């Protein structure tokens, strides 16, 4: 199972928005097609509980890795560069 940020997570990570604690936010930063076991092992065993909480509250979404049902990763929001 791969974990991806939801629009709610992108909003949380935007400047000026802070409703999650530091560990939750850092885990969100790492979740973009990251396998569940990798994130679950983080933070001395607390990662699994954090992932479950973020999934339950809608900050993370999961996708299976089965080739017949997999979807491409959602694109990163493109940031506009100022004109040169």
CSV table of C-alpha atoms in Angstrom, one decimal:
chain,number,residue,atom,x,y,z
A,1,UNK,CA,0.0,0.0,0.0
A,2,UNK,CA,1.3,3.4,-1.0
A,3,UNK,CA,0.5,6.6,0.9
A,4,UNK,CA,-0.2,9.9,-0.7
A,5,UNK,CA,-1.0,13.4,0.5
A,6,UNK,CA,-4.6,14.6,0.1
A,7,UNK,CA,-5.6,18.2,-0.7
A,8,UNK,CA,-6.2,18.6,3.0
A,9,UNK,CA,-2.6,17.6,3.6
A,10,UNK,CA,-1.3,20.1,1.0
A,11,UNK,CA,-3.3,22.8,2.7
A,12,UNK,CA,-1.9,21.9,6.1
A,13,UNK,CA,1.7,22.1,4.7
A,14,UNK,CA,1.1,25.5,3.1
A,15,UNK,CA,2.6,28.5,4.9
A,16,UNK,CA,0.5,29.9,7.8
A,17,UNK,CA,-1.4,26.7,8.4
A,18,UNK,CA,-0.5,24.7,11.6
A,19,UNK,CA,-3.1,22.3,13.0
A,20,UNK,CA,-0.9,19.2,13.3
A,21,UNK,CA,2.1,18.6,15.5
A,22,UNK,CA,5.7,18.4,14.2
A,23,UNK,CA,5.8,14.7,13.8
A,24,UNK,CA,2.5,14.5,11.9
A,25,UNK,CA,3.7,17.3,9.6
A,26,UNK,CA,7.1,15.7,9.0
A,27,UNK,CA,5.4,12.4,8.2
A,28,UNK,CA,3.1,14.2,5.7
A,29,UNK,CA,6.2,15.7,4.0
A,30,UNK,CA,7.5,12.1,3.4
A,31,UNK,CA,4.2,10.6,2.1
A,32,UNK,CA,4.1,10.9,-1.6
A,33,UNK,CA,4.0,7.3,-3.0
A,34,UNK,CA,5.8,6.1,0.1
A,35,UNK,CA,5.1,2.5,1.1
A,36,UNK,CA,3.1,2.1,4.3
A,37,UNK,CA,5.7,-0.1,6.1
A,38,UNK,CA,8.4,2.5,5.6
A,39,UNK,CA,6.4,5.2,7.3
A,40,UNK,CA,5.0,2.9,9.9
A,41,UNK,CA,8.5,2.1,11.2
A,42,UNK,CA,9.4,5.8,11.8
A,43,UNK,CA,9.5,7.5,15.2
A,44,UNK,CA,10.6,4.5,17.3
A,45,UNK,CA,7.4,2.6,16.5
A,46,UNK,CA,5.0,5.5,16.8
A,47,UNK,CA,4.8,5.9,13.0
A,48,UNK,CA,2.1,3.3,12.6
A,49,UNK,CA,-0.2,5.1,15.0
A,50,UNK,CA,0.5,8.4,13.2
A,51,UNK,CA,-0.2,7.0,9.8
A,52,UNK,CA,-3.5,5.5,11.0
A,53,UNK,CA,-4.5,8.8,12.5
A,54,UNK,CA,-3.6,10.8,9.4
A,55,UNK,CA,-5.5,8.3,7.2
A,56,UNK,CA,-8.5,8.5,9.5
A,57,UNK,CA,-8.5,12.3,9.6
A,58,UNK,CA,-8.2,12.6,5.8
A,59,UNK,CA,-4.6,13.9,5.5
A,60,UNK,CA,-3.4,10.7,3.8
A,61,UNK,CA,-4.9,8.4,1.2
A,62,UNK,CA,-3.8,4.9,0.3
A,63,UNK,CA,-3.5,3.1,-3.0
A,64,UNK,CA,-2.7,-0.5,-3.5
A,65,UNK,CA,0.4,-1.6,-5.3
A,66,UNK,CA,-1.4,-4.2,-7.4
A,67,UNK,CA,-0.6,-3.5,-11.0
A,68,UNK,CA,-4.2,-4.1,-12.2
A,69,UNK,CA,-5.6,-1.4,-9.9
A,70,UNK,CA,-2.8,1.0,-9.4
A,71,UNK,CA,-3.2,4.7,-10.4
A,72,UNK,CA,-0.4,7.1,-11.2
A,73,UNK,CA,0.7,9.3,-8.4
A,74,UNK,CA,-1.1,12.7,-8.3
A,75,UNK,CA,1.1,15.5,-9.7
A,76,UNK,CA,2.7,17.9,-7.3
A,77,UNK,CA,1.1,21.3,-7.4
A,78,UNK,CA,3.2,23.3,-9.8
A,79,UNK,CA,4.6,26.5,-8.4
A,80,UNK,CA,4.9,29.4,-10.7
A,81,UNK,CA,8.3,31.0,-11.1
A,82,UNK,CA,8.5,34.8,-11.1
A,83,UNK,CA,9.3,36.3,-14.6
A,84,UNK,CA,12.9,36.8,-15.2
